[in-house]
mmCIF file of N, CA and C in Angstrom:
data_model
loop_
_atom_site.group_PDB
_atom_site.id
_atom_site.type_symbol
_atom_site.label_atom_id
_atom_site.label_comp_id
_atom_site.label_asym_id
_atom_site.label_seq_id
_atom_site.Cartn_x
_atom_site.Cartn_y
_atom_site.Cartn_z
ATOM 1 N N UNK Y 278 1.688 4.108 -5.720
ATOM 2 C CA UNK Y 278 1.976 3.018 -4.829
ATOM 3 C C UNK Y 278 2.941 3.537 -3.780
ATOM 4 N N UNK Y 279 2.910 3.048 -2.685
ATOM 5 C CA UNK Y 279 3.678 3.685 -1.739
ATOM 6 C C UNK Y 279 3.581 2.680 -0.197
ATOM 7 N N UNK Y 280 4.149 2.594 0.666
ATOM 8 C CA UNK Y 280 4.572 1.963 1.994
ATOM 9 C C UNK Y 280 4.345 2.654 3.251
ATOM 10 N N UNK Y 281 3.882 1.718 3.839
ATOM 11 C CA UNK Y 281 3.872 2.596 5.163
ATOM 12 C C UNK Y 281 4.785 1.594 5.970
ATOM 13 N N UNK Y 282 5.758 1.735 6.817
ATOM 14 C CA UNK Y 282 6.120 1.259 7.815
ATOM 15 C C UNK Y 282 7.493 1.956 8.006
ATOM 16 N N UNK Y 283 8.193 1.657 8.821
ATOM 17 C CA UNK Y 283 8.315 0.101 9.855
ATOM 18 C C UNK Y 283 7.611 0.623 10.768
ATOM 19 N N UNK Y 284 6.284 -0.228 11.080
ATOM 20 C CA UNK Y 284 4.930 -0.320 12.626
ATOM 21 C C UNK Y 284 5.759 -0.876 13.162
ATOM 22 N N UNK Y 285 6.092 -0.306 14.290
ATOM 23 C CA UNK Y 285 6.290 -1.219 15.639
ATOM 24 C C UNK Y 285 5.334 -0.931 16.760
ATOM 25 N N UNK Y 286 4.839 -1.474 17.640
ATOM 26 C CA UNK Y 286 5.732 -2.859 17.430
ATOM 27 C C UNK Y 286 4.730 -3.914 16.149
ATOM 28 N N UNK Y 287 5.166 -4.625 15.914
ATOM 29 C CA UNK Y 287 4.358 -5.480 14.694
ATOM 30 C C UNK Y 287 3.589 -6.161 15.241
ATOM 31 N N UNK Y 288 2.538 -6.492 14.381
ATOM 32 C CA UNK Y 288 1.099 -7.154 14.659
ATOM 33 C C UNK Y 288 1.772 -8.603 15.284
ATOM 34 N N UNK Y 289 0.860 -9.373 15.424
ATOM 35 C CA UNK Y 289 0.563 -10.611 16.034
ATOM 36 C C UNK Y 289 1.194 -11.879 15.066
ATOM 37 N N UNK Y 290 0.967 -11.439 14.132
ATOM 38 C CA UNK Y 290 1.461 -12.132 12.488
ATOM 39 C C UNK Y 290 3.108 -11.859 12.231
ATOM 40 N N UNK Y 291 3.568 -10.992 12.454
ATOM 41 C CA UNK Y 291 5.085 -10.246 12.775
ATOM 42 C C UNK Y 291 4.731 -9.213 11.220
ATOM 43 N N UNK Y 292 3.661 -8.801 10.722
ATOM 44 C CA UNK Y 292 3.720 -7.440 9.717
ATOM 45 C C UNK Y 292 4.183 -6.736 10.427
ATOM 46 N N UNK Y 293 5.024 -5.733 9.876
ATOM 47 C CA UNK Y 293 5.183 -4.730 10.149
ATOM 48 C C UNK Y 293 5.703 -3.495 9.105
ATOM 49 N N UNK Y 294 4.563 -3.875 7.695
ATOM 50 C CA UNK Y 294 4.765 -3.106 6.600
ATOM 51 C C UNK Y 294 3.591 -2.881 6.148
ATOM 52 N N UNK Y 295 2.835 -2.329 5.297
ATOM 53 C CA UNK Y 295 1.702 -1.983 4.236
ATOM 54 C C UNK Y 295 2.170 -1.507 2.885
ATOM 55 N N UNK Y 296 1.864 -2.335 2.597
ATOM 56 C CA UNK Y 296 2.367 -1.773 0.786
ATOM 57 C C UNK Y 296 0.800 -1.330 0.248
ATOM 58 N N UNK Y 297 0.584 -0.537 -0.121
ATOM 59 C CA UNK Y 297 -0.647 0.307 -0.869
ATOM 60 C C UNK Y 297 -0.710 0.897 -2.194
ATOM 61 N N UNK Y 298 -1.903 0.715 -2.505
ATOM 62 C CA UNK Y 298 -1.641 1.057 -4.161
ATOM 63 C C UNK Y 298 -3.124 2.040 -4.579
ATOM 64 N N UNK Y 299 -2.982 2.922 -4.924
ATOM 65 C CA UNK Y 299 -4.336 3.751 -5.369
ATOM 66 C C UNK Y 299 -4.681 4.261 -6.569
ATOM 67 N N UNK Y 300 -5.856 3.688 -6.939
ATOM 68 C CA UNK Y 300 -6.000 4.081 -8.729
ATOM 69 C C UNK Y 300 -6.441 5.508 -8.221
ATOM 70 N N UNK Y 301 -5.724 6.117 -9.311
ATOM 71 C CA UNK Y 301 -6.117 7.503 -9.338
ATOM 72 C C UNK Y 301 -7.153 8.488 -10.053
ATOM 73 N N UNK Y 302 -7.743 7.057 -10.721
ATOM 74 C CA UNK Y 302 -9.222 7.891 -10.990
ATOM 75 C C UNK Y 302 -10.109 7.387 -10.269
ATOM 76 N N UNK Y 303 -10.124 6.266 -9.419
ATOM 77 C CA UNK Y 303 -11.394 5.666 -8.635
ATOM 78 C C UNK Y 303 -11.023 5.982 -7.540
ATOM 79 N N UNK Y 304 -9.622 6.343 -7.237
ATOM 80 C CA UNK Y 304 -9.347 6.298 -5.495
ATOM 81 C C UNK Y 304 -9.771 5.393 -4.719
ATOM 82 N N UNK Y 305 -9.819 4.257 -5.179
ATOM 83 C CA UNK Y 305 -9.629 2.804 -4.566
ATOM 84 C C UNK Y 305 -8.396 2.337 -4.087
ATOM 85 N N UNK Y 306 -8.299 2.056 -2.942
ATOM 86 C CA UNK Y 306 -7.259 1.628 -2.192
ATOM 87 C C UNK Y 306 -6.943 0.243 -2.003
ATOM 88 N N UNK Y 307 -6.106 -0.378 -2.503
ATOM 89 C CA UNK Y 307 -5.722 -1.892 -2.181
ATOM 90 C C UNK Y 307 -4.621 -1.857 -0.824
ATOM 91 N N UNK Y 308 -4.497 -2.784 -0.146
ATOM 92 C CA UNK Y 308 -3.399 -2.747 0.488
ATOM 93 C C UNK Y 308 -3.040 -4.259 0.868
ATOM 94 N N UNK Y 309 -1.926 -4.185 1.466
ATOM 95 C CA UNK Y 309 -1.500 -5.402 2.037
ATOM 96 C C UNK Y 309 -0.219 -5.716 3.098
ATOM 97 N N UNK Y 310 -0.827 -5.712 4.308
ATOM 98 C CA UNK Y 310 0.650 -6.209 5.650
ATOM 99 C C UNK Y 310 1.307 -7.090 4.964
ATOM 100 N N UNK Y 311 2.254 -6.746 5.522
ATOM 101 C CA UNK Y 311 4.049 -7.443 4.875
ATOM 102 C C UNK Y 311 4.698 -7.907 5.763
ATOM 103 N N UNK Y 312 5.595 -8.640 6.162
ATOM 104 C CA UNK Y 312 6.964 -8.997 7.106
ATOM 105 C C UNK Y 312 7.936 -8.297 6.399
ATOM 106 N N UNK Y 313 8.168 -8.025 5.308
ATOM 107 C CA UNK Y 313 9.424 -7.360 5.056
ATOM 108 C C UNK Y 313 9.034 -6.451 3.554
ATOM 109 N N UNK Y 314 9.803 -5.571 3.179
ATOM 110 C CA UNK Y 314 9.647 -4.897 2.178
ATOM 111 C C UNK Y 314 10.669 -5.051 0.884
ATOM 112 N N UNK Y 315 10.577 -6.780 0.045
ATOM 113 C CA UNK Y 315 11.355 -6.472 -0.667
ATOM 114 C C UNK Y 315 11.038 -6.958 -1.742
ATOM 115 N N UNK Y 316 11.913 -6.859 -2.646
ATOM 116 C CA UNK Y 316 11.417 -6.473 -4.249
ATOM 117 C C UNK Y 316 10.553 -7.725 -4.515
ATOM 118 N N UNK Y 317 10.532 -8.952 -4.173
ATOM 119 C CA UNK Y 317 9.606 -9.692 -4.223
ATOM 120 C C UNK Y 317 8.372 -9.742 -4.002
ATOM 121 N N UNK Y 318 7.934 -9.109 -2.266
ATOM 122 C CA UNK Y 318 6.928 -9.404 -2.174
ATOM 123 C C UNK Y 318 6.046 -7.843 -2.714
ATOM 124 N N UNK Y 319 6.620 -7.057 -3.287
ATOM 125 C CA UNK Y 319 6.287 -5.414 -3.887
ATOM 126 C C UNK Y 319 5.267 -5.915 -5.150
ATOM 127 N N UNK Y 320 6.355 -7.500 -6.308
ATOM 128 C CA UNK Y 320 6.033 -8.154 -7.099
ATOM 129 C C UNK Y 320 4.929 -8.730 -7.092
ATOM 130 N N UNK Y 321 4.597 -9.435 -6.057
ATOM 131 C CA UNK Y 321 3.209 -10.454 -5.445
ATOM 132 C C UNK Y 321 2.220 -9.599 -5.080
ATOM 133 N N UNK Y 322 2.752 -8.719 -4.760
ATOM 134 C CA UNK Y 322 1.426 -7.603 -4.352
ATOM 135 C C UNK Y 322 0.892 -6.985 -5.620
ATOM 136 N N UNK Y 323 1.970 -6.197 -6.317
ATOM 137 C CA UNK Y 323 1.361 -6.178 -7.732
ATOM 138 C C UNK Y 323 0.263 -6.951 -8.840
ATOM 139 N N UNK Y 324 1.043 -8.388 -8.683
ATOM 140 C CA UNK Y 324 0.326 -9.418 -9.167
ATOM 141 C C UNK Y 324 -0.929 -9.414 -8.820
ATOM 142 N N UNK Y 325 -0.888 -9.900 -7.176
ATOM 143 C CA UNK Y 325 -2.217 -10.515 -6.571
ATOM 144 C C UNK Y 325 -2.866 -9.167 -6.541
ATOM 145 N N UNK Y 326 -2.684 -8.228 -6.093
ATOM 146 C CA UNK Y 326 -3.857 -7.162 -5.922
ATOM 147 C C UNK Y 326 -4.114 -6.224 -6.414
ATOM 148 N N UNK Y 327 -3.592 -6.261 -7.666
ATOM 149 C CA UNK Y 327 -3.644 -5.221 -8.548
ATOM 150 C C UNK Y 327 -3.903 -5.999 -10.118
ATOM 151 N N UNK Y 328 -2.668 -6.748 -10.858
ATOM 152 C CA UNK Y 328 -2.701 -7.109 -11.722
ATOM 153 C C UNK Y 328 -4.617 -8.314 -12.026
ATOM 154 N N UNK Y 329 -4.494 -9.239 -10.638
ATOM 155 C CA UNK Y 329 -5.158 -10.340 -10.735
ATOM 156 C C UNK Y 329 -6.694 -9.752 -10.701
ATOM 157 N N UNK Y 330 -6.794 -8.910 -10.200
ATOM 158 C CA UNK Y 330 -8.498 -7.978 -9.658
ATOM 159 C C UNK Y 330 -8.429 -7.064 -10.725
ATOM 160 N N UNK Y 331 -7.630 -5.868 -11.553
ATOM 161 C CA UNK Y 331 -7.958 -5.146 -11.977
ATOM 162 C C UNK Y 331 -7.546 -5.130 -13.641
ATOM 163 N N UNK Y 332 -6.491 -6.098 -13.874
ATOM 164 C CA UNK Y 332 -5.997 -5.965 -15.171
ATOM 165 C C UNK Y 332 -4.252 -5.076 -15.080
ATOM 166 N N UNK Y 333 -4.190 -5.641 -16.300
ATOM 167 C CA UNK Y 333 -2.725 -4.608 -16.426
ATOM 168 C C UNK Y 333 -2.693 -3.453 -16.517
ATOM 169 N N UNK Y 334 -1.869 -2.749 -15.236
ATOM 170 C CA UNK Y 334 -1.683 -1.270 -15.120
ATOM 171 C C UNK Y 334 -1.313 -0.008 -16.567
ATOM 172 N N UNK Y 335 -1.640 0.685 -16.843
ATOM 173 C CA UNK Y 335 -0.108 1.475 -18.014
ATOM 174 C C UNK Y 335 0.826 1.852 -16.860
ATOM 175 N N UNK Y 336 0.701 2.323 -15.717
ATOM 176 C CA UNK Y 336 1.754 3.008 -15.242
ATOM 177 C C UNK Y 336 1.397 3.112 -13.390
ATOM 178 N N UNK Y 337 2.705 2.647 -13.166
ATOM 179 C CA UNK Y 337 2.402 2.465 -11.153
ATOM 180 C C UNK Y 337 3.645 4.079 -11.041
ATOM 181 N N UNK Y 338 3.052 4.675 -10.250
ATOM 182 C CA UNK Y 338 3.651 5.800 -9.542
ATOM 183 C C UNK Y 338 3.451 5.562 -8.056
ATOM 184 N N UNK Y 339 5.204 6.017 -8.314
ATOM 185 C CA UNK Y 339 5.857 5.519 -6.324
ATOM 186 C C UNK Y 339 6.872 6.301 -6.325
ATOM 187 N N UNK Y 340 7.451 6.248 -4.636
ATOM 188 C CA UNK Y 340 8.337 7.473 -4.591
ATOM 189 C C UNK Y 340 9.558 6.322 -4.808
ATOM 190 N N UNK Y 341 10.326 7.183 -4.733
ATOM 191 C CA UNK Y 341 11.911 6.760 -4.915
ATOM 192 C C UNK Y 341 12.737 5.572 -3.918
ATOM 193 N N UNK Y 342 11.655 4.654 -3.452
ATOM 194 C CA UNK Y 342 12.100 4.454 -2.164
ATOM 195 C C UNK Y 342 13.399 2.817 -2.826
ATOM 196 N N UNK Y 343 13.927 2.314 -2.537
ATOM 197 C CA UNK Y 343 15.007 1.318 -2.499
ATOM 198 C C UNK Y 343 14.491 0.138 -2.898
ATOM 199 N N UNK Y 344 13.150 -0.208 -2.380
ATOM 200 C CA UNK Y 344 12.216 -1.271 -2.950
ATOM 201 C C UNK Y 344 11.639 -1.232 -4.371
ATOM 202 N N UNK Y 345 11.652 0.305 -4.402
ATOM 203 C CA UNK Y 345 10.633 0.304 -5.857
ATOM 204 C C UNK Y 345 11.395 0.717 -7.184
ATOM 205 N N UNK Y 346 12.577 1.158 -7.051
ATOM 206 C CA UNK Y 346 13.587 1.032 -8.248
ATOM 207 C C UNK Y 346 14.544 0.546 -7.892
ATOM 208 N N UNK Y 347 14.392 -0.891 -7.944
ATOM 209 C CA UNK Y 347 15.411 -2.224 -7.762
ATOM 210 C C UNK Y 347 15.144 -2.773 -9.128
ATOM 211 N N UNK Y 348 16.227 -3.634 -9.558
ATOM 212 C CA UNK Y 348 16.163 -4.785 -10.521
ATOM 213 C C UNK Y 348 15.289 -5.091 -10.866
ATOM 214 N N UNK Y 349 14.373 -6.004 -10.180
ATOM 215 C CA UNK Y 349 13.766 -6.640 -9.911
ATOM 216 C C UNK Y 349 12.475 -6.230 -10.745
ATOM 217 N N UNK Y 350 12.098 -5.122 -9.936
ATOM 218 C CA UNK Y 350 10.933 -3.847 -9.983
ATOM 219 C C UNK Y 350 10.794 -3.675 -11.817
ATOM 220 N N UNK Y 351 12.013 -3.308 -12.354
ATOM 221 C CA UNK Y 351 12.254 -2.419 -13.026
ATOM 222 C C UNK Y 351 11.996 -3.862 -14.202
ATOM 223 N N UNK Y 352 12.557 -4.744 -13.992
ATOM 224 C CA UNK Y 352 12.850 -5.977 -15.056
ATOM 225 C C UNK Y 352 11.247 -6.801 -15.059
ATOM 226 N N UNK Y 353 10.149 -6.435 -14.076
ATOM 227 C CA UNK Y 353 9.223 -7.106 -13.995
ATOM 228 C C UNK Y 353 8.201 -6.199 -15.021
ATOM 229 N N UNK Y 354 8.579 -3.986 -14.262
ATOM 230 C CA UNK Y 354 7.688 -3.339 -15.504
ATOM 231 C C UNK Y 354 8.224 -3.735 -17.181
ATOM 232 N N UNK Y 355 9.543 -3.789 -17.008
ATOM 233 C CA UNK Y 355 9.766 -3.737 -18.708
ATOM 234 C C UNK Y 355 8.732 -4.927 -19.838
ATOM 235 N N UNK Y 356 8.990 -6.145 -18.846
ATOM 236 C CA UNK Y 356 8.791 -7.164 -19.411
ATOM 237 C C UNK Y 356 6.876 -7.017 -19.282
ATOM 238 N N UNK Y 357 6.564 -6.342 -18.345
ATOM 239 C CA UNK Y 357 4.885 -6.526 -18.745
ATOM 240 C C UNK Y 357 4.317 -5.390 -19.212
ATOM 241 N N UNK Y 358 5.636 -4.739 -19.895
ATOM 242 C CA UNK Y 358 5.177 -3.041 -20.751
ATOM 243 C C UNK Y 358 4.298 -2.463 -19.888
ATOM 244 N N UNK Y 359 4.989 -1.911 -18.596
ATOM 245 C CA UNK Y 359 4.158 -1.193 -17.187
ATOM 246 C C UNK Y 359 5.371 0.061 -17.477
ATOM 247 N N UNK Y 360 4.568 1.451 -17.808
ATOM 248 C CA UNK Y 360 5.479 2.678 -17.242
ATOM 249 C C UNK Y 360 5.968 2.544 -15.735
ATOM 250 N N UNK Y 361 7.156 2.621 -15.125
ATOM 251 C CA UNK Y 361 7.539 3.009 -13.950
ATOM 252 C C UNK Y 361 7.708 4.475 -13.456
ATOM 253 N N UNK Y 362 7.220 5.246 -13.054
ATOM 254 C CA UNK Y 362 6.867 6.786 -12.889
ATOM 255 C C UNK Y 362 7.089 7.171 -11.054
ATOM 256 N N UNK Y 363 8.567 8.009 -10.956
ATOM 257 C CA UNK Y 363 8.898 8.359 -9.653
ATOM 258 C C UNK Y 363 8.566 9.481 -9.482
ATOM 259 N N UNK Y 364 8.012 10.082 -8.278
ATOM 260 C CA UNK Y 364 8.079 11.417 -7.970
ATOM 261 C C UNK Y 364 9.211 11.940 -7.755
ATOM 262 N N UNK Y 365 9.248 13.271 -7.591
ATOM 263 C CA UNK Y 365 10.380 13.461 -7.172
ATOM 264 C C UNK Y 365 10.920 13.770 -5.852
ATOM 265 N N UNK Y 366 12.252 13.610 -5.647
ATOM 266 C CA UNK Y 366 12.389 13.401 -4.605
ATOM 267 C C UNK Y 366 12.117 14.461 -3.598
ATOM 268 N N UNK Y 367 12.071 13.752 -2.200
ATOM 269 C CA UNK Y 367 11.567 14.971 -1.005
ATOM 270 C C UNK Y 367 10.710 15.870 -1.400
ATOM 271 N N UNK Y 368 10.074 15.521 -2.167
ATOM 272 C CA UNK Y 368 8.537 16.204 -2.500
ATOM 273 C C UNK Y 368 7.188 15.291 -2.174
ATOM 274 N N UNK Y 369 6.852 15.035 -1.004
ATOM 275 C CA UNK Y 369 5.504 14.196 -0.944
ATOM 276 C C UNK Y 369 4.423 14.594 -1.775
ATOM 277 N N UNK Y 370 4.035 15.908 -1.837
ATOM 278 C CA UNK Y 370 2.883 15.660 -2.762
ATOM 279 C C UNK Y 370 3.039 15.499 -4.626
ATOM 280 N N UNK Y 371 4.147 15.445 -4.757
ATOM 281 C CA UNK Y 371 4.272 14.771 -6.111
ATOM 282 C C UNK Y 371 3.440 13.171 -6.203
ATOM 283 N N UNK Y 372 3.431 12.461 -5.251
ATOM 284 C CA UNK Y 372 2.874 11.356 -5.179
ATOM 285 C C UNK Y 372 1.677 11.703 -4.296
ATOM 286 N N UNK Y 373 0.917 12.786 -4.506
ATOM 287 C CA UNK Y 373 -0.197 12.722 -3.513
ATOM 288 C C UNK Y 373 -1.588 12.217 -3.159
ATOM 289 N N UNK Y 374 -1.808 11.271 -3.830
ATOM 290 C CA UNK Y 374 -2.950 10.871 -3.914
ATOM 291 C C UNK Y 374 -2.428 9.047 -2.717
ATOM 292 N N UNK Y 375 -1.321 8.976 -2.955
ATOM 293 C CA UNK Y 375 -0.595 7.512 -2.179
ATOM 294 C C UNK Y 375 -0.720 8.252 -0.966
ATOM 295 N N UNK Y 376 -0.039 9.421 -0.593
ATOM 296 C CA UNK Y 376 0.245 9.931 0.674
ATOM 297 C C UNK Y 376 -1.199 10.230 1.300
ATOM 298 N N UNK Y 377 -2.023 10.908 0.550
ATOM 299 C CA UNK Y 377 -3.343 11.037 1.110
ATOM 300 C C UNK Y 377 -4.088 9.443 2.036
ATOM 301 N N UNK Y 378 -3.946 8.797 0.791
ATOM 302 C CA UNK Y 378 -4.354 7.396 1.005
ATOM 303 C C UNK Y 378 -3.763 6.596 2.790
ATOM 304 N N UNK Y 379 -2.112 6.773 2.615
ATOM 305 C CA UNK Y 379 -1.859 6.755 3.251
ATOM 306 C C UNK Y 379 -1.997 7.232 4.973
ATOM 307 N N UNK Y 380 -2.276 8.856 4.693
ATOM 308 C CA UNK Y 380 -2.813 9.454 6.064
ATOM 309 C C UNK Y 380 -4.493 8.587 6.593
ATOM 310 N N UNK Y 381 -5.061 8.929 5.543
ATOM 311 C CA UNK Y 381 -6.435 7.702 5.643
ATOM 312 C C UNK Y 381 -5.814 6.832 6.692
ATOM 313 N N UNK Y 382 -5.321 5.957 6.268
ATOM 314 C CA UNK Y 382 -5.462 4.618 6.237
ATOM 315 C C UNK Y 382 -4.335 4.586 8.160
ATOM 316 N N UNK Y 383 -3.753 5.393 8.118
ATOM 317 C CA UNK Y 383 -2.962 5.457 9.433
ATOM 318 C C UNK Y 383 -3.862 6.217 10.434
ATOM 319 N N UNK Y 384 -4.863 7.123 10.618
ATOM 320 C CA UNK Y 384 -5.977 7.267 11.331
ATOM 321 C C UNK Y 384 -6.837 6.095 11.562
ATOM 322 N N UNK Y 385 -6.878 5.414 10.704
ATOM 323 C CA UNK Y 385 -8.234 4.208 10.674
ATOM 324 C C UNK Y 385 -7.101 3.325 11.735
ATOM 325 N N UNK Y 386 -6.109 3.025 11.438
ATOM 326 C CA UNK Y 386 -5.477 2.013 12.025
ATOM 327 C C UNK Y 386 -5.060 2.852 13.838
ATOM 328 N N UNK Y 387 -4.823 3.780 13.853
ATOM 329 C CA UNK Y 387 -4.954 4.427 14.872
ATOM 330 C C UNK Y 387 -6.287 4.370 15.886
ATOM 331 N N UNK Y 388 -7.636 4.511 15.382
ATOM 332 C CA UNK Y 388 -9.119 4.959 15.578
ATOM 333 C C UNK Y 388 -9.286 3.489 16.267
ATOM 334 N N UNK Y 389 -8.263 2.250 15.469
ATOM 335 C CA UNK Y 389 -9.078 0.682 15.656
ATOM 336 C C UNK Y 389 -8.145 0.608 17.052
ATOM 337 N N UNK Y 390 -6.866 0.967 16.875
ATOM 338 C CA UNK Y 390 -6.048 0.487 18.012
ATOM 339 C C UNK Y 390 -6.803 0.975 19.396
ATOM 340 N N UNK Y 391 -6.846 2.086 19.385
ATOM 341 C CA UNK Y 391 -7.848 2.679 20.909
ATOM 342 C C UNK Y 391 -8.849 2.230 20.702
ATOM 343 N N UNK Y 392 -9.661 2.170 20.104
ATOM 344 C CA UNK Y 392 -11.087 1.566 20.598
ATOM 345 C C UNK Y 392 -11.272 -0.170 21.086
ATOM 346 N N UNK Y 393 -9.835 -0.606 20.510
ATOM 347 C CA UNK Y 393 -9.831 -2.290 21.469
ATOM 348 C C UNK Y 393 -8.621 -2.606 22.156
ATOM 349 N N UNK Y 394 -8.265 -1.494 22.312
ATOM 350 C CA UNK Y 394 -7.294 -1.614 23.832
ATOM 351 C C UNK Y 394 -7.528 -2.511 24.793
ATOM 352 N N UNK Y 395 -6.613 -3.646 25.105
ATOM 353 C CA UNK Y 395 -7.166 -4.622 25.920
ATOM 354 C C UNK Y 395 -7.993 -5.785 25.386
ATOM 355 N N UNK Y 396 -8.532 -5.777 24.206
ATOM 356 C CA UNK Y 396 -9.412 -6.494 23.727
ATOM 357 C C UNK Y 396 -8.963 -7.243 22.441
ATOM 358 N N UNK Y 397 -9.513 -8.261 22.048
ATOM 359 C CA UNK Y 397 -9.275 -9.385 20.762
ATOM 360 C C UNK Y 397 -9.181 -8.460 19.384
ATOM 361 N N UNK Y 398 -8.019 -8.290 18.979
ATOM 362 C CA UNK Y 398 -7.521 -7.940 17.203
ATOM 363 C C UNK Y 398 -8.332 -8.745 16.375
ATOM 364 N N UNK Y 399 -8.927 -10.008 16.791
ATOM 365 C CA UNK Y 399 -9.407 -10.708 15.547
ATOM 366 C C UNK Y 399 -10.869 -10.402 15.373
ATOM 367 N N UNK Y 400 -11.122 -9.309 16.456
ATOM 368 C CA UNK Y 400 -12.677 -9.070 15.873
ATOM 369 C C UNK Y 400 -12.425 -7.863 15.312
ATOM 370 N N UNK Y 401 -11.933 -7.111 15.069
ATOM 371 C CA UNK Y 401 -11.642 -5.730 14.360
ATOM 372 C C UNK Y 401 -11.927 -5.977 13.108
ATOM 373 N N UNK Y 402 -11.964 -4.974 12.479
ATOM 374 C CA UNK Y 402 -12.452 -5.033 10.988
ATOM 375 C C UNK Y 402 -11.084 -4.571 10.023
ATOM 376 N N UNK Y 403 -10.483 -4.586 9.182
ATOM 377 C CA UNK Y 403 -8.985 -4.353 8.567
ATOM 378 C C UNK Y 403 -9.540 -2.890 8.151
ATOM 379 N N UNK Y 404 -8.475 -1.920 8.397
ATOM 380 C CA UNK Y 404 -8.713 -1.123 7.937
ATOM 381 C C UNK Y 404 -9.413 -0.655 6.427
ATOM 382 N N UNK Y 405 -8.238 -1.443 5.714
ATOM 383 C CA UNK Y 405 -9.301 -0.985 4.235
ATOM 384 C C UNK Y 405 -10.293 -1.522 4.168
ATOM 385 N N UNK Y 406 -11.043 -2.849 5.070
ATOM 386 C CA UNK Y 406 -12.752 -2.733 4.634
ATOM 387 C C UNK Y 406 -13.605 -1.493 5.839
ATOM 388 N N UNK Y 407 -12.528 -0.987 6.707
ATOM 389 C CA UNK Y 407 -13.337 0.513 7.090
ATOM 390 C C UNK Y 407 -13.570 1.827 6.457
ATOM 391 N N UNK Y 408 -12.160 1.650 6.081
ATOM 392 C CA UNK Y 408 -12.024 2.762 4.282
ATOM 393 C C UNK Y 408 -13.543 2.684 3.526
ATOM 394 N N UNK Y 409 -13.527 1.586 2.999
ATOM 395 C CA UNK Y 409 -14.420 1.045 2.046
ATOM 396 C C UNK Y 409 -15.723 1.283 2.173
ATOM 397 N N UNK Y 410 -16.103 1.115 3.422
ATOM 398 C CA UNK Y 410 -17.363 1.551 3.956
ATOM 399 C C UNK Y 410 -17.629 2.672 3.995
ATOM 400 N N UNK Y 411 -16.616 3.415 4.454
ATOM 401 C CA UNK Y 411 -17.147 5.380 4.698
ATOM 402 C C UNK Y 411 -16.980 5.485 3.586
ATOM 403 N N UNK Y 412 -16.615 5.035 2.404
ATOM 404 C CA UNK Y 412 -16.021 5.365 1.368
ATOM 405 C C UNK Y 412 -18.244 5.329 0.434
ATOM 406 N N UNK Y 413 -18.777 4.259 0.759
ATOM 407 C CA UNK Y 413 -19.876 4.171 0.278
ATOM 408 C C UNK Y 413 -20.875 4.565 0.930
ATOM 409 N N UNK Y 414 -21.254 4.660 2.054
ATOM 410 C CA UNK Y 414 -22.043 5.587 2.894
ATOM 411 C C UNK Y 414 -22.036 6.819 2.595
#
């Protein structure tokens, strides 16, 4: 699991976060724009797009970042018997399958921004259902 932001400038919605999560044997990518990055909504994302679609995790691996070993974080794995598993630090590819995901997913969002320059965001397609597609083609 891992974050991408702070995007500026922020979408239309005021996101200006992605919280992402990648099983590491399917390399399926969940994601989800944020307004802010904190231990709550890390929680809801867990829940809704991970826990609610796939079942209970054994173990979320994330880097060290301030959001993801908080209280909060830590008191939500204990209690739903979830391993919490950090890389280590200033080592990106200890977590490399998030970071990969990540580069993905910041080209796609790059690829969409120029090609509707000037033009309506609400016809674009979200990145992860562009993922998804090259992903099955």
């Amino acid at each position: 699991m891992d974050l991408i932001g702070k995007i500026y400038p922020a979408s239309s919605k005021q996101h200006c976060s992605i919280i992402m999560a990648t099983n590491y044997f399917t390399k399926l990518v969940e994601a989800k724009p944020v307004k802010s990055t904190t231990s709550q909504e890390i929680i809801t994302f867990i829940e809704e797009q991970i826990m609610h679609k796939f079942g209970m995790p054994e173990s979320i691996t994330t880097d060290r970042g301030t959001f993801f070993i908080s209280r909060e974080i830590q008191g939500m794995a204990s209690r739903l018997k979830i391993k919490l598993l950090q890389s280590t630090p200033y080592y990106a590819k200890a977590n490399g399958q998030a970071e990969s995901s990540n580069k993905v997913i910041n080209n796609i969002i790059k690829k969409c921004l120029r090609k509707i320059q000037g033009n309506d965001m609400k016809n674009c397609q979200k990145p992860i259902e562009l993922q998804r597609e090259r992903q099955l083609a």
